[in-house]
CSV table of C-alpha atoms (C1' of nucleotides) in Angstrom, one decimal:
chain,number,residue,atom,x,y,z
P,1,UNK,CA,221.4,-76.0,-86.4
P,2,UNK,CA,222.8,-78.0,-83.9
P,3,UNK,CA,225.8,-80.0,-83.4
P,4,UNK,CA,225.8,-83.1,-85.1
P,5,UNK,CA,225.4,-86.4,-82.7
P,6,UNK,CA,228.6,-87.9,-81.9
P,7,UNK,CA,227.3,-91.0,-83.1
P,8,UNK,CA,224.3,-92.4,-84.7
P,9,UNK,CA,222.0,-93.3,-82.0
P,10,UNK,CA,220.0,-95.7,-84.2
P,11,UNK,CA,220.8,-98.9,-83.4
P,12,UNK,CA,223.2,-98.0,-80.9
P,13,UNK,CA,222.5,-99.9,-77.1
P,14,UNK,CA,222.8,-98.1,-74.1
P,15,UNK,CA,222.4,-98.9,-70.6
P,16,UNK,CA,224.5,-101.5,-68.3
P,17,UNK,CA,227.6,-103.5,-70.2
P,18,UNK,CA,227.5,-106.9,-70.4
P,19,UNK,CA,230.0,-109.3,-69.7
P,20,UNK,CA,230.2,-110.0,-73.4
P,21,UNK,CA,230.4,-106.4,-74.3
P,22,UNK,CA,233.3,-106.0,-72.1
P,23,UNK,CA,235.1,-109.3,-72.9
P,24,UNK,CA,235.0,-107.7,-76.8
P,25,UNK,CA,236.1,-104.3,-75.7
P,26,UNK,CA,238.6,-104.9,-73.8
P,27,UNK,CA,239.8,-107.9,-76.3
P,28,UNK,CA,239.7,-105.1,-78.9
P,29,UNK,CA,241.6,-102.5,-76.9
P,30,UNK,CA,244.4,-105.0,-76.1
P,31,UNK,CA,245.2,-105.8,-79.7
P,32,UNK,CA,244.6,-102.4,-81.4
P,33,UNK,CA,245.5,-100.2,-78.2
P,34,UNK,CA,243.3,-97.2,-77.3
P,35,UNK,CA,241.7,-94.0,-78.9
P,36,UNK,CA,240.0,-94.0,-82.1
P,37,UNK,CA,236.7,-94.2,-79.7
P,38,UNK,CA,234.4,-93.1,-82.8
P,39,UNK,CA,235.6,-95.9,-85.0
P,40,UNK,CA,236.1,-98.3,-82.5
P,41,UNK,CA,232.3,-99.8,-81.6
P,42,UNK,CA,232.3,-100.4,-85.4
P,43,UNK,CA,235.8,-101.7,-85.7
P,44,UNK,CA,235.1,-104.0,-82.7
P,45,UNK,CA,231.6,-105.2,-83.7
P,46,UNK,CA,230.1,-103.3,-80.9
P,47,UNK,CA,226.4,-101.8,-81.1
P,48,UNK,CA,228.0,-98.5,-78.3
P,49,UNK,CA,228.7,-95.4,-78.9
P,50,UNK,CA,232.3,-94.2,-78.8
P,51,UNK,CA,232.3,-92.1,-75.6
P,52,UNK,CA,230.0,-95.2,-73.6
P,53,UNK,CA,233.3,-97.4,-75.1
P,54,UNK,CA,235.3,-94.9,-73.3
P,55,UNK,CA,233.7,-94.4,-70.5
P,56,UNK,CA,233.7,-98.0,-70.0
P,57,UNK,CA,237.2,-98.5,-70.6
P,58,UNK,CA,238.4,-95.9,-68.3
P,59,UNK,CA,235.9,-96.2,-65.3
P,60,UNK,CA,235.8,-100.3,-65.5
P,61,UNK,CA,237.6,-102.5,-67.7
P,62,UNK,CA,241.1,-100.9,-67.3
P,63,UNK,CA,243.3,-103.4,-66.0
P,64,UNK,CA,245.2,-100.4,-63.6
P,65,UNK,CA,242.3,-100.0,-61.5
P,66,UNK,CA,241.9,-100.0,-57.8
P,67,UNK,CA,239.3,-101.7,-56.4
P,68,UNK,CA,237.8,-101.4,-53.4
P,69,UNK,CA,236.5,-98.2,-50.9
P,70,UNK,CA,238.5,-95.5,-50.7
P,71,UNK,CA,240.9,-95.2,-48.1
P,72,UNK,CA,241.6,-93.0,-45.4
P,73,UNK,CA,244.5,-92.0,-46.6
P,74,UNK,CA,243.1,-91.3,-50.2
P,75,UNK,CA,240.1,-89.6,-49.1
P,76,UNK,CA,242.5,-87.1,-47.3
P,77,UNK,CA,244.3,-86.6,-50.6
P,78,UNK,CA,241.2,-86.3,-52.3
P,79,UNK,CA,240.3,-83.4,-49.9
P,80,UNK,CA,243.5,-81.6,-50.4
P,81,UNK,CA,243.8,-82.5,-53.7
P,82,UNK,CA,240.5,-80.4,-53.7
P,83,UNK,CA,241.2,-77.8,-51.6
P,84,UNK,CA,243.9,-76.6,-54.4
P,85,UNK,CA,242.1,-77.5,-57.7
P,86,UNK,CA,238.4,-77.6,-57.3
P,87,UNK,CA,236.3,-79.6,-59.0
P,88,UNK,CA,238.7,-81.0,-61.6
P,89,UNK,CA,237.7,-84.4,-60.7
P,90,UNK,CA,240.0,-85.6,-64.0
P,91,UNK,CA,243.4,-83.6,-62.2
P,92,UNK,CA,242.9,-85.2,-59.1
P,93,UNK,CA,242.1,-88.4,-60.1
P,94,UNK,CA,245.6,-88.5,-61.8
P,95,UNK,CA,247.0,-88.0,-58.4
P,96,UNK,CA,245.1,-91.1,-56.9
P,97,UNK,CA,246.7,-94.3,-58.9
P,98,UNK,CA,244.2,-96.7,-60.5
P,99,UNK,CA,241.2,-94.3,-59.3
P,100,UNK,CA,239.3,-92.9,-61.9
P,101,UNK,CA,237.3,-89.6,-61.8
P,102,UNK,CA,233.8,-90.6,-62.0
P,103,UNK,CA,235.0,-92.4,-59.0
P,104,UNK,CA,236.5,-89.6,-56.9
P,105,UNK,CA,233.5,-87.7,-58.2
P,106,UNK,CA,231.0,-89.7,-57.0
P,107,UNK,CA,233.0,-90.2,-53.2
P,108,UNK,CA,233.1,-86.3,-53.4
P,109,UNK,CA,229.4,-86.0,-54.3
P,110,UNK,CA,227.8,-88.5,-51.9
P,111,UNK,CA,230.5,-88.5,-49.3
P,112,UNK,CA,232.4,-85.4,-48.7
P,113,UNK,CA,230.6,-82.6,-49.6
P,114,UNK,CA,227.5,-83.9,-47.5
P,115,UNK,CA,230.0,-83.4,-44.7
P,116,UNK,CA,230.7,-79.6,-45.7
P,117,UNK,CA,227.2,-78.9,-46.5
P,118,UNK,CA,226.0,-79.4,-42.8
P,119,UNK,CA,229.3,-77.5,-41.6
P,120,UNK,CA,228.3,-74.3,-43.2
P,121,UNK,CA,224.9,-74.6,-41.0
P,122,UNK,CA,227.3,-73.7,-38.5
P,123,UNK,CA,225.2,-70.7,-37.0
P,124,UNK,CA,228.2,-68.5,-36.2
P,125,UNK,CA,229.4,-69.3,-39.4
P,126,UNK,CA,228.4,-66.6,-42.0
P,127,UNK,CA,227.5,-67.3,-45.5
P,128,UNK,CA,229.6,-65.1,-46.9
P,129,UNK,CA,232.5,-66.5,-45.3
P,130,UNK,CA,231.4,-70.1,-45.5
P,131,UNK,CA,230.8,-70.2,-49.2
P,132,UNK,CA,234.4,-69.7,-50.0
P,133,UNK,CA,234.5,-73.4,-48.6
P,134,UNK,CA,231.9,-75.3,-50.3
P,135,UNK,CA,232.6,-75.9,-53.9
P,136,UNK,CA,229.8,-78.4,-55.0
P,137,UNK,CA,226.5,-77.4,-54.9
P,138,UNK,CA,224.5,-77.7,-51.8
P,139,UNK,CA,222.0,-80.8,-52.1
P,140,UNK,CA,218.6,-79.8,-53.3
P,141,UNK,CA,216.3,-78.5,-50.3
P,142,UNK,CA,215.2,-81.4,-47.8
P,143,UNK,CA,211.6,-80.9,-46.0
P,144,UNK,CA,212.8,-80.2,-42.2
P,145,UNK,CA,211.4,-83.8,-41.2
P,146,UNK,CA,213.4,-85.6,-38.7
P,147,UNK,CA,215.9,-88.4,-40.2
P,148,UNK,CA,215.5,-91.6,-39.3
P,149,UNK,CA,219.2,-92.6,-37.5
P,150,UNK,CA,221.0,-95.4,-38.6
P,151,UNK,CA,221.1,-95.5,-42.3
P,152,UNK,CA,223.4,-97.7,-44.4
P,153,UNK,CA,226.8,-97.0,-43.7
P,154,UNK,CA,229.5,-96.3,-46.6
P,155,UNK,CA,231.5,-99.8,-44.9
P,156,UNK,CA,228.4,-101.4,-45.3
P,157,UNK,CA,227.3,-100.9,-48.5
P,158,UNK,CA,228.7,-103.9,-51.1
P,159,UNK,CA,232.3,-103.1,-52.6
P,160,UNK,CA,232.2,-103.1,-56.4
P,161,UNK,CA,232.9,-105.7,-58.1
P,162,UNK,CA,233.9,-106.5,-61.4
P,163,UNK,CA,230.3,-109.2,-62.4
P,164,UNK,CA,228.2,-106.5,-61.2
P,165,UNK,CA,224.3,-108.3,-61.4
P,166,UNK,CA,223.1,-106.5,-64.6
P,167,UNK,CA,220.5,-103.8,-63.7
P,168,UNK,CA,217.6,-102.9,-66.0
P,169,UNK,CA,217.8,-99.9,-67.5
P,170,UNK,CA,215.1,-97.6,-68.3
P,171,UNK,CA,216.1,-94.4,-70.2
P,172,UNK,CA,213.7,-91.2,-69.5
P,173,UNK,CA,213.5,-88.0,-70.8
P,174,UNK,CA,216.3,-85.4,-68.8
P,175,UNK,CA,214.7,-83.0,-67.5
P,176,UNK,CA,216.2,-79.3,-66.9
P,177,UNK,CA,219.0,-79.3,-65.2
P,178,UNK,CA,219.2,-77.5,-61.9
P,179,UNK,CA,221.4,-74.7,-62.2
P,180,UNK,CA,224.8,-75.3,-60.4
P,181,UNK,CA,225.0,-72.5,-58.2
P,182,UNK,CA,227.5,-70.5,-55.9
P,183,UNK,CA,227.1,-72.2,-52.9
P,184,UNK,CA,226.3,-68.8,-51.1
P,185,UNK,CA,223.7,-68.4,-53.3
P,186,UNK,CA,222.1,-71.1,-52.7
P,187,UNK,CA,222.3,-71.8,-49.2
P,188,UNK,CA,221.0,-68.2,-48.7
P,189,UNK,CA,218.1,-69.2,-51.2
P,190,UNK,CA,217.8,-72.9,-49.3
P,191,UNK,CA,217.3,-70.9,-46.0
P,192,UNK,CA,215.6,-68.8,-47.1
P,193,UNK,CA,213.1,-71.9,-48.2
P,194,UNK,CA,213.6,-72.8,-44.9
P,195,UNK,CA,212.1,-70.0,-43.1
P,196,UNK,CA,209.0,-70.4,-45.2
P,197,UNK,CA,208.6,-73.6,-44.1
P,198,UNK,CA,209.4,-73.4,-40.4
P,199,UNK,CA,207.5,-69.7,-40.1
P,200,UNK,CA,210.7,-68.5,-39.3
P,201,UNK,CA,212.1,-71.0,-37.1
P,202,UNK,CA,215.2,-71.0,-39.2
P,203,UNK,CA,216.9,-68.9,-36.5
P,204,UNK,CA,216.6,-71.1,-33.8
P,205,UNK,CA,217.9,-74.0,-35.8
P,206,UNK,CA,221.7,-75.3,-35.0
P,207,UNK,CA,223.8,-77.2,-36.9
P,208,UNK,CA,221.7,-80.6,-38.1
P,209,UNK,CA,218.7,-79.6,-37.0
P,210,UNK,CA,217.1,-80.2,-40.1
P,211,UNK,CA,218.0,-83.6,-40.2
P,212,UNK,CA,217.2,-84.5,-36.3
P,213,UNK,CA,218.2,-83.4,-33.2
P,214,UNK,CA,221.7,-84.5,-32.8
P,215,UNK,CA,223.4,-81.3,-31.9
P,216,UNK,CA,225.6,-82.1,-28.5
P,217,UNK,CA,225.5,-78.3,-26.3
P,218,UNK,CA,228.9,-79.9,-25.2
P,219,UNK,CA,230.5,-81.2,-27.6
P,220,UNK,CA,229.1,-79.3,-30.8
P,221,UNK,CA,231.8,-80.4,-33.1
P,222,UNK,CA,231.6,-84.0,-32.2
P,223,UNK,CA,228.5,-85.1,-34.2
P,224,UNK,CA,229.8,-87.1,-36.8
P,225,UNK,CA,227.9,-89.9,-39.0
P,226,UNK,CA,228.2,-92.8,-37.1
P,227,UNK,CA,224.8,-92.3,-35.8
P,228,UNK,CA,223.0,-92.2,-38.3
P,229,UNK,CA,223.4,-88.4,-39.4
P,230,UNK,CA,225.8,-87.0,-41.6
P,231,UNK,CA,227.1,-84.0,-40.1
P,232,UNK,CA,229.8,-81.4,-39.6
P,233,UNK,CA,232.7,-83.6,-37.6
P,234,UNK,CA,235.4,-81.3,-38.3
P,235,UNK,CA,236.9,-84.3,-40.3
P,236,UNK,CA,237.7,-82.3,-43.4
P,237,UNK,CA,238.9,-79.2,-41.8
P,238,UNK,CA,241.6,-81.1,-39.7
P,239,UNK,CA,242.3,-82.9,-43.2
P,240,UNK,CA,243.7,-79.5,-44.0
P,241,UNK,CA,245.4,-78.0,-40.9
P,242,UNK,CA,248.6,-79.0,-40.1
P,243,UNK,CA,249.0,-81.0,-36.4
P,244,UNK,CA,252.5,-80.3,-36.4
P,245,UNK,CA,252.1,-76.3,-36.3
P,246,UNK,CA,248.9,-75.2,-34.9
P,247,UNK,CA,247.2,-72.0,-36.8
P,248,UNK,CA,248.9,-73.5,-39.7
P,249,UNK,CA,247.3,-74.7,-42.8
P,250,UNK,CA,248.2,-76.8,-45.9
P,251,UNK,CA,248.0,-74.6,-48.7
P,252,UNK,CA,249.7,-74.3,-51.7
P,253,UNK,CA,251.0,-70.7,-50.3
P,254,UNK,CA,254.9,-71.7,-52.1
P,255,UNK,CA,252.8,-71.0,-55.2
P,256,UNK,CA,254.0,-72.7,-58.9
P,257,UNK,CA,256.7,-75.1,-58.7
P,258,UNK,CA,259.3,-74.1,-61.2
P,259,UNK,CA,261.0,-76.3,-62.7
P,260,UNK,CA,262.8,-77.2,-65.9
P,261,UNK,CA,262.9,-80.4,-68.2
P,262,UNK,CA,266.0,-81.4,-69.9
P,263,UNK,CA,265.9,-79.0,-72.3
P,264,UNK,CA,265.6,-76.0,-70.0
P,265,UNK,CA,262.2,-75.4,-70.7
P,266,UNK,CA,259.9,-74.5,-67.7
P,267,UNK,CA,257.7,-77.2,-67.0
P,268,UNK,CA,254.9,-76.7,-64.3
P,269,UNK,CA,253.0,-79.9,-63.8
P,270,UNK,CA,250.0,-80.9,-61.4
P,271,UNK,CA,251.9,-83.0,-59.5
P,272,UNK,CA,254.8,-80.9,-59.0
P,273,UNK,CA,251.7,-78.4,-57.6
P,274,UNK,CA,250.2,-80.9,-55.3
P,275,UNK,CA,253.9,-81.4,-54.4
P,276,UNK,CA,254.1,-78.0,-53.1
P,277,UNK,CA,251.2,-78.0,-50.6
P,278,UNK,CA,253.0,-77.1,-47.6
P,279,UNK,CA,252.2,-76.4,-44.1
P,280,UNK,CA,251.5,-72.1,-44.1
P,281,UNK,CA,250.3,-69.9,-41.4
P,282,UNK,CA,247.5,-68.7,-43.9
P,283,UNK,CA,244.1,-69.3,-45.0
P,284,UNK,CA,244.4,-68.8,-48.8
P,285,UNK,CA,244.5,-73.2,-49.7
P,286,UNK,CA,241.2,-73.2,-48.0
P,287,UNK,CA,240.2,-70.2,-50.2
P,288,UNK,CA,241.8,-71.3,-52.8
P,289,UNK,CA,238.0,-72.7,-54.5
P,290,UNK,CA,238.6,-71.8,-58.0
P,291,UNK,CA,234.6,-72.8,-58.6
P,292,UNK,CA,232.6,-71.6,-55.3
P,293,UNK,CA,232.8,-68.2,-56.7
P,294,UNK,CA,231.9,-69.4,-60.4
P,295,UNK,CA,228.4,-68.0,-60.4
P,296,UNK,CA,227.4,-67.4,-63.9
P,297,UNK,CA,228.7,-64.2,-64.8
P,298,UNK,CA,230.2,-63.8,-61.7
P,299,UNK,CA,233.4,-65.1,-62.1
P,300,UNK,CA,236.6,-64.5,-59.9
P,301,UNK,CA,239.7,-65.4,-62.3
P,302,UNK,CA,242.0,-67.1,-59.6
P,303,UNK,CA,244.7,-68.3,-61.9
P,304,UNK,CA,244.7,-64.7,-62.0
P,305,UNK,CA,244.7,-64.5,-58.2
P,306,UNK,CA,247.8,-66.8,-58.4
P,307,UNK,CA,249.4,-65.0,-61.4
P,308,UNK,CA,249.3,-61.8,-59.4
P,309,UNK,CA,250.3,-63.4,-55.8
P,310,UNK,CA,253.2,-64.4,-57.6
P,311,UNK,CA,254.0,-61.2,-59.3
P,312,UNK,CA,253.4,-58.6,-56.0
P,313,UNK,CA,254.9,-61.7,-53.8
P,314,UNK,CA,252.0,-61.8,-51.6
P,315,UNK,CA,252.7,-65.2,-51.0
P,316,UNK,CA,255.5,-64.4,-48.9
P,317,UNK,CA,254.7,-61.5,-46.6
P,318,UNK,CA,251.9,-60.9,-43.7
P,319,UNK,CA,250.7,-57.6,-45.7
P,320,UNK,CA,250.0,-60.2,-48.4
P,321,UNK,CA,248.2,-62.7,-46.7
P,322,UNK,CA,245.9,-59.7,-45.3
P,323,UNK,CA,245.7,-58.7,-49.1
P,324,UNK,CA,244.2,-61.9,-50.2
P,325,UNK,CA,241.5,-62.2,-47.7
P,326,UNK,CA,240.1,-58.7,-48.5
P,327,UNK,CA,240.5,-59.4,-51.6
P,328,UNK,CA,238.6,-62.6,-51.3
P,329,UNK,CA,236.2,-61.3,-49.4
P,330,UNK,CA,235.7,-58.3,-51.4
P,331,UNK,CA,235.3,-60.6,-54.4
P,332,UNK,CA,232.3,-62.4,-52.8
P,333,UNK,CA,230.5,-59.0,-52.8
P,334,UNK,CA,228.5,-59.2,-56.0
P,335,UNK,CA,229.0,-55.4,-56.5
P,336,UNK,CA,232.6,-56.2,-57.5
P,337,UNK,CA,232.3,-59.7,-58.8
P,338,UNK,CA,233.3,-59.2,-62.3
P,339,UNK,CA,234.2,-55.6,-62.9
P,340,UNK,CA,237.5,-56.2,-63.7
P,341,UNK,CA,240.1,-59.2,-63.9
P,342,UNK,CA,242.2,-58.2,-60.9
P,343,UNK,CA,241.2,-54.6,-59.9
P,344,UNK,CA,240.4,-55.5,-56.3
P,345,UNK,CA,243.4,-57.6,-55.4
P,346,UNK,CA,245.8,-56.0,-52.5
P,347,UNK,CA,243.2,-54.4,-50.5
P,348,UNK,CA,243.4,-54.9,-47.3
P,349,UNK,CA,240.9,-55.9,-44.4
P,350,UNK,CA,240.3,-54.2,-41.9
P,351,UNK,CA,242.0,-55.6,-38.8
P,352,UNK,CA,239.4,-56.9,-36.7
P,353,UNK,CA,237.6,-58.7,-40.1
P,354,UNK,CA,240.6,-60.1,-40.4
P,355,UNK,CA,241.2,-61.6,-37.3
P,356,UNK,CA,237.9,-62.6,-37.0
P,357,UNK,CA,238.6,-64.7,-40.5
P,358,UNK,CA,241.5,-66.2,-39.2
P,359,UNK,CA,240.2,-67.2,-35.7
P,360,UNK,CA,237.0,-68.5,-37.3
P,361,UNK,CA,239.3,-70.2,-40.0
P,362,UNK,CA,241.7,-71.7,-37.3
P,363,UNK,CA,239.2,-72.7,-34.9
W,1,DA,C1',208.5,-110.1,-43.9
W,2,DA,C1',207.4,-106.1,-45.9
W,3,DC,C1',208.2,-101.5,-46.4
W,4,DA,C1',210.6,-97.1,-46.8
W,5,DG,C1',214.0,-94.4,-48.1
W,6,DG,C1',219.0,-93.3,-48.1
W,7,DC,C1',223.1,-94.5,-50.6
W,8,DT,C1',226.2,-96.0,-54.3
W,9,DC,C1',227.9,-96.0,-58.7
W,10,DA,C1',227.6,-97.0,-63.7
W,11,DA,C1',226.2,-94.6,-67.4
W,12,DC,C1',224.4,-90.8,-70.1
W,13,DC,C1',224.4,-86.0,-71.6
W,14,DG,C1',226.1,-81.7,-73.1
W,15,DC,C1',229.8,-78.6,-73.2
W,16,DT,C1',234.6,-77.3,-74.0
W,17,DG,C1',239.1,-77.3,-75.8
W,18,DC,C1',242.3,-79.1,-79.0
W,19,DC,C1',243.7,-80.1,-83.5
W,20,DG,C1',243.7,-80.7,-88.4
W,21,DT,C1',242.0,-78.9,-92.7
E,1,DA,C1',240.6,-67.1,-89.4
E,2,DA,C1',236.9,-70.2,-89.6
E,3,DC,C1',235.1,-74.6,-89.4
E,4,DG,C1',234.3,-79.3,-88.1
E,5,DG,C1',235.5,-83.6,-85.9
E,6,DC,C1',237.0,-85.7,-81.9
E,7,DA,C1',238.4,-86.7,-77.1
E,8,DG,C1',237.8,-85.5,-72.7
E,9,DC,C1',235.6,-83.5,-68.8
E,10,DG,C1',232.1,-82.4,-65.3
E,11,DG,C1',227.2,-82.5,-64.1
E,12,DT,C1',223.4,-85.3,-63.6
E,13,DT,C1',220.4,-89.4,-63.4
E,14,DG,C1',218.3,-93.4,-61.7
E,15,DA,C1',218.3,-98.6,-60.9
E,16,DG,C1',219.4,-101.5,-57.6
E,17,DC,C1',221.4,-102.3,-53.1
E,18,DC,C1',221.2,-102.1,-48.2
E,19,DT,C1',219.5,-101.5,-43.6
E,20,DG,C1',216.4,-99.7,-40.0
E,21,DT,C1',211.6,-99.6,-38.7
DNA sequence: AACAGGCTCAACCGCTGCCGT
DNA sequence: AACGGCAGCGGTTGAGCCTGT
């Protein structure tokens, strides 16, 4: 038998809030305070379900929220922010006052990690390597048909507002879920789509050929999505590499912050983590993907990465910093993916993989 | 002006972890 | 220890908006 609903859905209404349903929540929450979500539509005379009451209390009606587009400044956060702790929208959200998740996860999901997705069609960009940078997903495959330039523009679109136009609502049956899977995986499966479709075209394609023919010979790293195509600018890689020390990185390479509350007790917290990005002459922030490697059973512990970088101090020496990218690199090899917790940690790369890493990293 | 289609974001769904019993 | 209720989280969906053709 299955769980039990979390609330009766007879009666219930779903779909877009109204002004009156907000005006009663949001009266309701500021006499009797917050929580007690299961009671409250009943409490408050509302025909929701608890979680929609949260939902809409958090993501709209909160009077703490920012409104507006994301800034510069918070989108780099929100990168870095990422870098370190995935896709844990709720963690990084906390980091980015009066923005809630849903928000940073929907600017991550139709901004960001479109950005990503064409850098890894880098061509001298493998997919082992480039996988350990693209947590989300890739989109689903696209037909190879040219894009028409010029689309609406994030500025452009409306800012939010708080009398958002109701919109009808029509609820349809959810179909299976595409698997979410380890971006290597799936690139490697969306090429290999591609090749199918193109008769094996795919290996003269550059970077954003599949979306038009914007790749510059000269300037390859210049095509950016002001004309139209969303494409690899190098915007998010120079989010993370430090201007102030080239070849070095933000990462959060000091590893956990330690410190103590009043009573002595060791308190690690996320800020005091995001805190302790600092600028590192290693690559281990932008491998730092807790979720890229997350492929079913394939799952690469990294709390236990950082558990044992902390115990063997490989944080702090060049031997360790050559340990963790073999072992990172090792652990994308689906022969070893799983055998064991932390068996592969410390070996080291050969030399010339290593460099090649780096420079490809760094460059 | 109409159309096409990319984009945003509010909302839903299902899962997970925590906590009380 | 096992169980169930609850809150919270992340993934996904789709209506409506917006802009180029």
């Amino acid at each position: 038998m299955g769980r039990a609903p979390c609330c009766d859905k007879i009666g219930i209404k779903r779909g877009r809030w109204t002004t009156e349903e907000d005006q009663i929540l949001s009266n309701y929450i500021q006499s009797n305070g917050e929580g007690s979500w299961r009671s409250l539509p009943k409490n408050a005379g509302l025909k929701r379900c608890g979680k929609s009451c949260r939902l809409r209390w958090i993501n709209y009606l909160r009077a703490d929220l920012k409104r507006g587009n994301i800034t510069p400044e918070e989108e780099e956060l929100v990168v870095k922010l990422h870098a370190t702790l995935g896709n844990r929208w709720s963690l990084i959200a906390s980091h980015l006052p009066g923005r809630t998740d849903n928000e940073i996860k929907n600017y991550w999901n139709s901004h960001l990690s479109r950005k990503l997705h064409n850098f890894i069609r880098k061509p001298s960009v493998s997919h082992d390597i480039a996988a350990v940078f693209i947590n989300a997903p890739p989109p689903s495959p696209r037909p190879p048909t040219k894009r028409r330039p010029g689309r609406t523009s994030r500025s452009a679109m409306k800012p939010k507002t708080l009398n958002p136009k109701p919109r009808k609502t029509k609820k349809t049956s959810t179909p299976p879920k595409p698997n979410a899977d380890v971006a290597v995986k799936a690139v490697a499966e969306e090429e290999t789509l591609m090749m199918e479709l193109n008769g094996g075209a795919e290996a003269e394609l550059r970077p954003c050929d599949y979306y038009g023919d914007c790749y510059d010979n000269n300037n390859p790293v210049s095509i950016n999505g002001d004309n139209g195509v969303l494409s690899f600018d190098d915007d998010i890689i120079d989010l993370l590499l430090d201007e102030s020390e080239p070849g070095h990185v933000f990462t959060s390479c000091g590893g956990e912050v330690d410190t103590r509350d009043s009573k002595g007790t060791k308190v690690t917290s996320n800020q005091e983590n995001l805190d302790s990005l600092q600028s590192c002459p290693s690559v281990e922030s932008f491998l730092n993907y807790e979720n890229q490697v997350n492929h079913g059973d394939e799952f690469i512990d990294w709390d236990c990465v950082w558990q044992e970088g902390n115990n063997s101090n490989l944080w702090d020496d060049k031997e360790g910093h050559d340990s963790m990218v073999s072992w990172l690199l090792d652990g994308d090899d689906e022969t070893m993916i799983g055998k064991s917790d932390c068996d592969k940690f410390g070996e080291s790369l050969d030399l010339d993989e290593d460099n090649a890493l780096v420079a490809w990293l760094l460059s």
